[in-house]
Amino acid sequence: MTTEYDLETARPRGGRMPRRERRAQLLDSALEVFVAQGYHAAAMDDIADKAGVSKPVLYQHFPGKLELYLALLEQSCDAMIGKVREALDSTQDNRDRVERTVHAFYDYVASESGAYRLIFESDLTNEPAVREQVDRVTNECSEAIAAVIAADTHLPEPAALLLAVSLVGMAQVSSRFWLDSQRRMNKDEAATFVGGLAWRGIAGYPKTDEQ
């Protein structure tokens, strides 16, 4: 049944595959094409060829290029946000939290998949649905960090959020600069260096009103 399996008649090499697996395969192939070519230059033909399927199979899952791009972007944004939340939850030591959060950005931009380009270097940010997803990374990462800052410093929510946005901006911009500068520093060394800078700033805020 087509509700469970794709029927690849045009290209036997594509074979039958459960829809969930096929969707994951198509997203992986689309990532390679979008990262290499950008949204505007990429074609559905290129993605179908990369996945080894016919265009009808591709269109069974995604009605158009924008829908495919948005599905991939959402997946990439979820991964970035998940890495930051994982870093925050991995320890109760706030210095470690800051450093691990910065490391999360460096690890993400250093990934061979290049998925970070969809979030931080998209050529389609004039599309509202794309802009919404890109902004979601900054907003949700910042909100998660702000909750920790507010709990430990008793700063009001607007102040905690401003510090969190600043930390996210520092981690994002510095990690992309590190990558663009051809990784002249070791990744972990660079992330630890920037994490130390961030910690020295945030550590200046007291944990209680009495301190």
PDB file of C-alpha atoms in Angstrom:
ATOM      1  CA  MET A   1       0.000   0.000   0.000  1.00  0.00           C
ATOM      2  CA  THR A   2       1.306   3.475  -0.823  1.00  0.00           C
ATOM      3  CA  THR A   3       0.369   4.624   2.667  1.00  0.00           C
ATOM      4  CA  GLU A   4       3.089   2.349   3.997  1.00  0.00           C
ATOM      5  CA  TYR A   5       5.518   1.887   1.115  1.00  0.00           C
ATOM      6  CA  ASP A   6       6.722   3.931  -1.835  1.00  0.00           C
ATOM      7  CA  LEU A   7       6.322   2.142  -5.117  1.00  0.00           C
ATOM      8  CA  GLU A   8       9.293   3.040  -7.275  1.00  0.00           C
ATOM      9  CA  THR A   9       8.333   2.001 -10.778  1.00  0.00           C
ATOM     10  CA  ALA A  10      10.430   4.410 -12.790  1.00  0.00           C
ATOM     11  CA  ARG A  11      13.690   3.437 -11.151  1.00  0.00           C
ATOM     12  CA  PRO A  12      14.004  -0.136  -9.970  1.00  0.00           C
ATOM     13  CA  ARG A  13      17.228   0.745  -8.186  1.00  0.00           C
ATOM     14  CA  GLY A  14      15.128   2.815  -5.765  1.00  0.00           C
ATOM     15  CA  GLY A  15      13.143  -0.255  -4.761  1.00  0.00           C
ATOM     16  CA  ARG A  16      10.408  -0.394  -2.167  1.00  0.00           C
ATOM     17  CA  MET A  17      11.099   1.320   1.109  1.00  0.00           C
ATOM     18  CA  PRO A  18       8.935   2.124   4.156  1.00  0.00           C
ATOM     19  CA  ARG A  19       7.775   5.711   3.921  1.00  0.00           C
ATOM     20  CA  ARG A  20       9.540   6.820   7.079  1.00  0.00           C
ATOM     21  CA  GLU A  21      12.842   5.445   5.838  1.00  0.00           C
ATOM     22  CA  ARG A  22      12.302   6.922   2.394  1.00  0.00           C
ATOM     23  CA  ARG A  23      11.536  10.330   3.879  1.00  0.00           C
ATOM     24  CA  ALA A  24      14.733  10.221   5.927  1.00  0.00           C
ATOM     25  CA  GLN A  25      16.702   9.224   2.823  1.00  0.00           C
ATOM     26  CA  LEU A  26      15.212  12.074   0.825  1.00  0.00           C
ATOM     27  CA  LEU A  27      16.001  14.579   3.559  1.00  0.00           C
ATOM     28  CA  ASP A  28      19.605  13.377   3.721  1.00  0.00           C
ATOM     29  CA  SER A  29      19.942  13.746  -0.044  1.00  0.00           C
ATOM     30  CA  ALA A  30      18.268  17.148  -0.008  1.00  0.00           C
ATOM     31  CA  LEU A  31      20.661  18.332   2.684  1.00  0.00           C
ATOM     32  CA  GLU A  32      23.652  17.533   0.496  1.00  0.00           C
ATOM     33  CA  VAL A  33      22.164  19.379  -2.468  1.00  0.00           C
ATOM     34  CA  PHE A  34      20.950  22.454  -0.570  1.00  0.00           C
ATOM     35  CA  VAL A  35      24.240  22.816   1.312  1.00  0.00           C
ATOM     36  CA  ALA A  36      26.252  22.514  -1.889  1.00  0.00           C
ATOM     37  CA  GLN A  37      24.055  24.663  -4.143  1.00  0.00           C
ATOM     38  CA  GLY A  38      21.823  26.810  -1.958  1.00  0.00           C
ATOM     39  CA  TYR A  39      18.052  26.930  -2.236  1.00  0.00           C
ATOM     40  CA  HIS A  40      17.739  28.899  -5.449  1.00  0.00           C
ATOM     41  CA  ALA A  41      20.239  26.877  -7.482  1.00  0.00           C
ATOM     42  CA  ALA A  42      19.075  23.484  -6.240  1.00  0.00           C
ATOM     43  CA  ALA A  43      16.537  21.581  -8.334  1.00  0.00           C
ATOM     44  CA  MET A  44      14.183  18.778  -7.405  1.00  0.00           C
ATOM     45  CA  ASP A  45      15.776  16.778 -10.242  1.00  0.00           C
ATOM     46  CA  ASP A  46      19.136  17.068  -8.462  1.00  0.00           C
ATOM     47  CA  ILE A  47      17.664  15.840  -5.199  1.00  0.00           C
ATOM     48  CA  ALA A  48      15.842  12.935  -6.847  1.00  0.00           C
ATOM     49  CA  ASP A  49      19.054  11.939  -8.614  1.00  0.00           C
ATOM     50  CA  LYS A  50      21.038  12.141  -5.381  1.00  0.00           C
ATOM     51  CA  ALA A  51      18.473   9.921  -3.636  1.00  0.00           C
ATOM     52  CA  GLY A  52      18.276   7.500  -6.572  1.00  0.00           C
ATOM     53  CA  VAL A  53      14.519   7.882  -6.997  1.00  0.00           C
ATOM     54  CA  SER A  54      12.209   9.330  -9.597  1.00  0.00           C
ATOM     55  CA  LYS A  55      10.628  12.751  -9.154  1.00  0.00           C
ATOM     56  CA  PRO A  56       7.159  11.229  -8.595  1.00  0.00           C
ATOM     57  CA  VAL A  57       8.509   9.435  -5.518  1.00  0.00           C
ATOM     58  CA  LEU A  58      10.043  12.674  -4.271  1.00  0.00           C
ATOM     59  CA  TYR A  59       6.738  14.463  -4.784  1.00  0.00           C
ATOM     60  CA  GLN A  60       4.890  11.747  -2.861  1.00  0.00           C
ATOM     61  CA  HIS A  61       6.603  13.097   0.237  1.00  0.00           C
ATOM     62  CA  PHE A  62       7.099  16.785  -0.533  1.00  0.00           C
ATOM     63  CA  PRO A  63       4.748  18.710  -2.851  1.00  0.00           C
ATOM     64  CA  GLY A  64       7.437  21.213  -3.788  1.00  0.00           C
ATOM     65  CA  LYS A  65      10.975  22.451  -3.203  1.00  0.00           C
ATOM     66  CA  LEU A  66       9.946  24.943  -0.524  1.00  0.00           C
ATOM     67  CA  GLU A  67       8.118  22.285   1.488  1.00  0.00           C
ATOM     68  CA  LEU A  68      11.161  20.020   1.273  1.00  0.00           C
ATOM     69  CA  TYR A  69      13.482  22.833   2.322  1.00  0.00           C
ATOM     70  CA  LEU A  70      11.247  23.753   5.264  1.00  0.00           C
ATOM     71  CA  ALA A  71      11.085  20.141   6.472  1.00  0.00           C
ATOM     72  CA  LEU A  72      14.853  19.934   6.335  1.00  0.00           C
ATOM     73  CA  LEU A  73      15.291  23.323   7.992  1.00  0.00           C
ATOM     74  CA  GLU A  74      12.940  22.380  10.815  1.00  0.00           C
ATOM     75  CA  GLN A  75      14.908  19.170  11.377  1.00  0.00           C
ATOM     76  CA  SER A  76      18.177  21.111  11.437  1.00  0.00           C
ATOM     77  CA  CYS A  77      16.795  23.728  13.831  1.00  0.00           C
ATOM     78  CA  ASP A  78      15.493  21.034  16.162  1.00  0.00           C
ATOM     79  CA  ALA A  79      18.953  19.458  16.215  1.00  0.00           C
ATOM     80  CA  MET A  80      20.682  22.749  17.092  1.00  0.00           C
ATOM     81  CA  ILE A  81      18.179  23.582  19.825  1.00  0.00           C
ATOM     82  CA  GLY A  82      18.429  20.041  21.163  1.00  0.00           C
ATOM     83  CA  LYS A  83      22.217  20.314  21.448  1.00  0.00           C
ATOM     84  CA  VAL A  84      21.938  23.480  23.513  1.00  0.00           C
ATOM     85  CA  ARG A  85      19.313  22.010  25.822  1.00  0.00           C
ATOM     86  CA  GLU A  86      21.408  18.884  26.227  1.00  0.00           C
ATOM     87  CA  ALA A  87      24.408  21.026  27.191  1.00  0.00           C
ATOM     88  CA  LEU A  88      22.359  22.918  29.791  1.00  0.00           C
ATOM     89  CA  ASP A  89      20.969  19.714  31.286  1.00  0.00           C
ATOM     90  CA  SER A  90      24.292  17.858  31.321  1.00  0.00           C
ATOM     91  CA  THR A  91      25.642  19.469  34.496  1.00  0.00           C
ATOM     92  CA  GLN A  92      24.660  21.563  37.505  1.00  0.00           C
ATOM     93  CA  ASP A  93      27.930  23.492  37.408  1.00  0.00           C
ATOM     94  CA  ASN A  94      27.236  26.814  35.729  1.00  0.00           C
ATOM     95  CA  ARG A  95      30.758  27.312  34.446  1.00  0.00           C
ATOM     96  CA  ASP A  96      30.526  23.936  32.733  1.00  0.00           C
ATOM     97  CA  ARG A  97      27.103  24.870  31.414  1.00  0.00           C
ATOM     98  CA  VAL A  98      28.441  27.985  29.731  1.00  0.00           C
ATOM     99  CA  GLU A  99      31.383  26.151  28.206  1.00  0.00           C
ATOM    100  CA  ARG A 100      29.296  23.210  27.024  1.00  0.00           C
ATOM    101  CA  THR A 101      26.750  25.543  25.469  1.00  0.00           C
ATOM    102  CA  VAL A 102      29.468  27.259  23.456  1.00  0.00           C
ATOM    103  CA  HIS A 103      30.854  23.842  22.504  1.00  0.00           C
ATOM    104  CA  ALA A 104      27.393  22.878  21.211  1.00  0.00           C
ATOM    105  CA  PHE A 105      27.590  25.639  18.594  1.00  0.00           C
ATOM    106  CA  TYR A 106      31.143  24.786  17.590  1.00  0.00           C
ATOM    107  CA  ASP A 107      30.302  21.093  17.299  1.00  0.00           C
ATOM    108  CA  TYR A 108      27.293  21.899  15.154  1.00  0.00           C
ATOM    109  CA  VAL A 109      29.060  24.160  12.663  1.00  0.00           C
ATOM    110  CA  ALA A 110      31.961  21.689  12.467  1.00  0.00           C
ATOM    111  CA  SER A 111      29.679  18.822  11.443  1.00  0.00           C
ATOM    112  CA  GLU A 112      30.514  17.415   8.030  1.00  0.00           C
ATOM    113  CA  SER A 113      26.848  17.579   7.035  1.00  0.00           C
ATOM    114  CA  GLY A 114      27.009  21.372   6.754  1.00  0.00           C
ATOM    115  CA  ALA A 115      23.457  21.616   8.111  1.00  0.00           C
ATOM    116  CA  TYR A 116      24.363  24.802   9.967  1.00  0.00           C
ATOM    117  CA  ARG A 117      24.367  26.618   6.613  1.00  0.00           C
ATOM    118  CA  LEU A 118      20.604  26.180   6.355  1.00  0.00           C
ATOM    119  CA  ILE A 119      20.164  27.976   9.674  1.00  0.00           C
ATOM    120  CA  PHE A 120      22.895  30.589   9.707  1.00  0.00           C
ATOM    121  CA  GLU A 121      23.563  31.152   5.995  1.00  0.00           C
ATOM    122  CA  SER A 122      20.240  30.520   4.284  1.00  0.00           C
ATOM    123  CA  ASP A 123      19.672  32.298   0.968  1.00  0.00           C
ATOM    124  CA  LEU A 124      15.913  32.223   1.551  1.00  0.00           C
ATOM    125  CA  THR A 125      15.472  34.314   4.715  1.00  0.00           C
ATOM    126  CA  ASN A 126      13.091  36.647   2.866  1.00  0.00           C
ATOM    127  CA  GLU A 127      10.577  33.760   2.986  1.00  0.00           C
ATOM    128  CA  PRO A 128       8.528  34.241   6.206  1.00  0.00           C
ATOM    129  CA  ALA A 129       8.336  30.525   7.019  1.00  0.00           C
ATOM    130  CA  VAL A 130      12.118  30.219   6.694  1.00  0.00           C
ATOM    131  CA  ARG A 131      12.738  33.358   8.747  1.00  0.00           C
ATOM    132  CA  GLU A 132      10.478  31.961  11.459  1.00  0.00           C
ATOM    133  CA  GLN A 133      12.505  28.744  11.705  1.00  0.00           C
ATOM    134  CA  VAL A 134      15.848  30.571  11.704  1.00  0.00           C
ATOM    135  CA  ASP A 135      14.666  32.959  14.419  1.00  0.00           C
ATOM    136  CA  ARG A 136      13.367  29.996  16.413  1.00  0.00           C
ATOM    137  CA  VAL A 137      16.927  28.799  16.978  1.00  0.00           C
ATOM    138  CA  THR A 138      17.971  32.077  18.571  1.00  0.00           C
ATOM    139  CA  ASN A 139      14.720  32.434  20.501  1.00  0.00           C
ATOM    140  CA  GLU A 140      14.451  28.920  21.918  1.00  0.00           C
ATOM    141  CA  CYS A 141      18.150  28.605  22.714  1.00  0.00           C
ATOM    142  CA  SER A 142      18.085  31.996  24.411  1.00  0.00           C
ATOM    143  CA  GLU A 143      14.950  31.203  26.392  1.00  0.00           C
ATOM    144  CA  ALA A 144      16.446  27.957  27.674  1.00  0.00           C
ATOM    145  CA  ILE A 145      19.650  29.715  28.734  1.00  0.00           C
ATOM    146  CA  ALA A 146      17.731  32.649  30.234  1.00  0.00           C
ATOM    147  CA  ALA A 147      15.750  30.310  32.477  1.00  0.00           C
ATOM    148  CA  VAL A 148      18.999  29.038  34.016  1.00  0.00           C
ATOM    149  CA  ILE A 149      20.429  32.550  34.382  1.00  0.00           C
ATOM    150  CA  ALA A 150      17.266  33.891  36.015  1.00  0.00           C
ATOM    151  CA  ALA A 151      17.064  30.975  38.445  1.00  0.00           C
ATOM    152  CA  ASP A 152      20.666  31.378  39.584  1.00  0.00           C
ATOM    153  CA  THR A 153      21.050  35.176  39.589  1.00  0.00           C
ATOM    154  CA  HIS A 154      17.518  36.365  40.462  1.00  0.00           C
ATOM    155  CA  LEU A 155      17.803  38.809  37.597  1.00  0.00           C
ATOM    156  CA  PRO A 156      14.470  39.883  36.076  1.00  0.00           C
ATOM    157  CA  GLU A 157      13.427  37.950  32.981  1.00  0.00           C
ATOM    158  CA  PRO A 158      14.223  40.726  30.448  1.00  0.00           C
ATOM    159  CA  ALA A 159      17.774  41.074  31.795  1.00  0.00           C
ATOM    160  CA  ALA A 160      18.344  37.322  31.889  1.00  0.00           C
ATOM    161  CA  LEU A 161      17.063  37.003  28.338  1.00  0.00           C
ATOM    162  CA  LEU A 162      19.342  39.792  27.119  1.00  0.00           C
ATOM    163  CA  LEU A 163      22.372  38.025  28.619  1.00  0.00           C
ATOM    164  CA  ALA A 164      21.242  34.750  27.067  1.00  0.00           C
ATOM    165  CA  VAL A 165      20.826  36.299  23.615  1.00  0.00           C
ATOM    166  CA  SER A 166      24.307  37.780  23.969  1.00  0.00           C
ATOM    167  CA  LEU A 167      25.752  34.359  24.807  1.00  0.00           C
ATOM    168  CA  VAL A 168      23.991  32.767  21.832  1.00  0.00           C
ATOM    169  CA  GLY A 169      25.240  35.532  19.542  1.00  0.00           C
ATOM    170  CA  MET A 170      28.796  35.163  20.805  1.00  0.00           C
ATOM    171  CA  ALA A 171      28.759  31.394  20.340  1.00  0.00           C
ATOM    172  CA  GLN A 172      27.157  31.539  16.904  1.00  0.00           C
ATOM    173  CA  VAL A 173      29.269  34.324  15.403  1.00  0.00           C
ATOM    174  CA  SER A 174      32.563  33.112  16.865  1.00  0.00           C
ATOM    175  CA  SER A 175      31.989  29.511  15.779  1.00  0.00           C
ATOM    176  CA  ARG A 176      31.233  30.572  12.217  1.00  0.00           C
ATOM    177  CA  PHE A 177      34.271  32.860  12.199  1.00  0.00           C
ATOM    178  CA  TRP A 178      36.382  29.962  13.452  1.00  0.00           C
ATOM    179  CA  LEU A 179      35.108  27.771  10.629  1.00  0.00           C
ATOM    180  CA  ASP A 180      35.535  30.446   7.954  1.00  0.00           C
ATOM    181  CA  SER A 181      39.083  31.123   9.129  1.00  0.00           C
ATOM    182  CA  GLN A 182      39.935  27.532   8.179  1.00  0.00           C
ATOM    183  CA  ARG A 183      40.006  26.232  11.737  1.00  0.00           C
ATOM    184  CA  ARG A 184      43.321  27.838  12.618  1.00  0.00           C
ATOM    185  CA  MET A 185      42.674  26.807  16.219  1.00  0.00           C
ATOM    186  CA  ASN A 186      41.664  23.383  17.448  1.00  0.00           C
ATOM    187  CA  LYS A 187      37.853  23.276  17.734  1.00  0.00           C
ATOM    188  CA  ASP A 188      37.697  22.324  21.395  1.00  0.00           C
ATOM    189  CA  GLU A 189      40.419  24.806  22.283  1.00  0.00           C
ATOM    190  CA  ALA A 190      38.582  27.590  20.462  1.00  0.00           C
ATOM    191  CA  ALA A 191      35.235  26.768  22.092  1.00  0.00           C
ATOM    192  CA  THR A 192      36.817  26.586  25.545  1.00  0.00           C
ATOM    193  CA  PHE A 193      38.557  29.924  24.921  1.00  0.00           C
ATOM    194  CA  VAL A 194      35.288  31.652  23.998  1.00  0.00           C
ATOM    195  CA  GLY A 195      33.429  29.835  26.769  1.00  0.00           C
ATOM    196  CA  GLY A 196      35.925  31.252  29.261  1.00  0.00           C
ATOM    197  CA  LEU A 197      35.229  34.758  28.003  1.00  0.00           C
ATOM    198  CA  ALA A 198      31.480  34.231  28.333  1.00  0.00           C
ATOM    199  CA  TRP A 199      31.804  32.775  31.811  1.00  0.00           C
ATOM    200  CA  ARG A 200      33.924  35.678  33.090  1.00  0.00           C
ATOM    201  CA  GLY A 201      31.130  37.994  32.037  1.00  0.00           C
ATOM    202  CA  ILE A 202      28.139  36.064  33.336  1.00  0.00           C
ATOM    203  CA  ALA A 203      29.903  35.028  36.550  1.00  0.00           C
ATOM    204  CA  GLY A 204      29.903  38.660  37.624  1.00  0.00           C
ATOM    205  CA  TYR A 205      26.202  38.501  38.377  1.00  0.00           C
ATOM    206  CA  PRO A 206      25.413  37.360  41.941  1.00  0.00           C
ATOM    207  CA  LYS A 207      23.622  34.128  42.679  1.00  0.00           C
ATOM    208  CA  THR A 208      21.585  35.741  45.433  1.00  0.00           C
ATOM    209  CA  ASP A 209      20.528  39.269  46.376  1.00  0.00           C
ATOM    210  CA  GLU A 210      22.848  39.148  49.380  1.00  0.00           C
ATOM    211  CA  GLN A 211      26.043  38.339  47.422  1.00  0.00           C
TER     212      GLN A 211
END
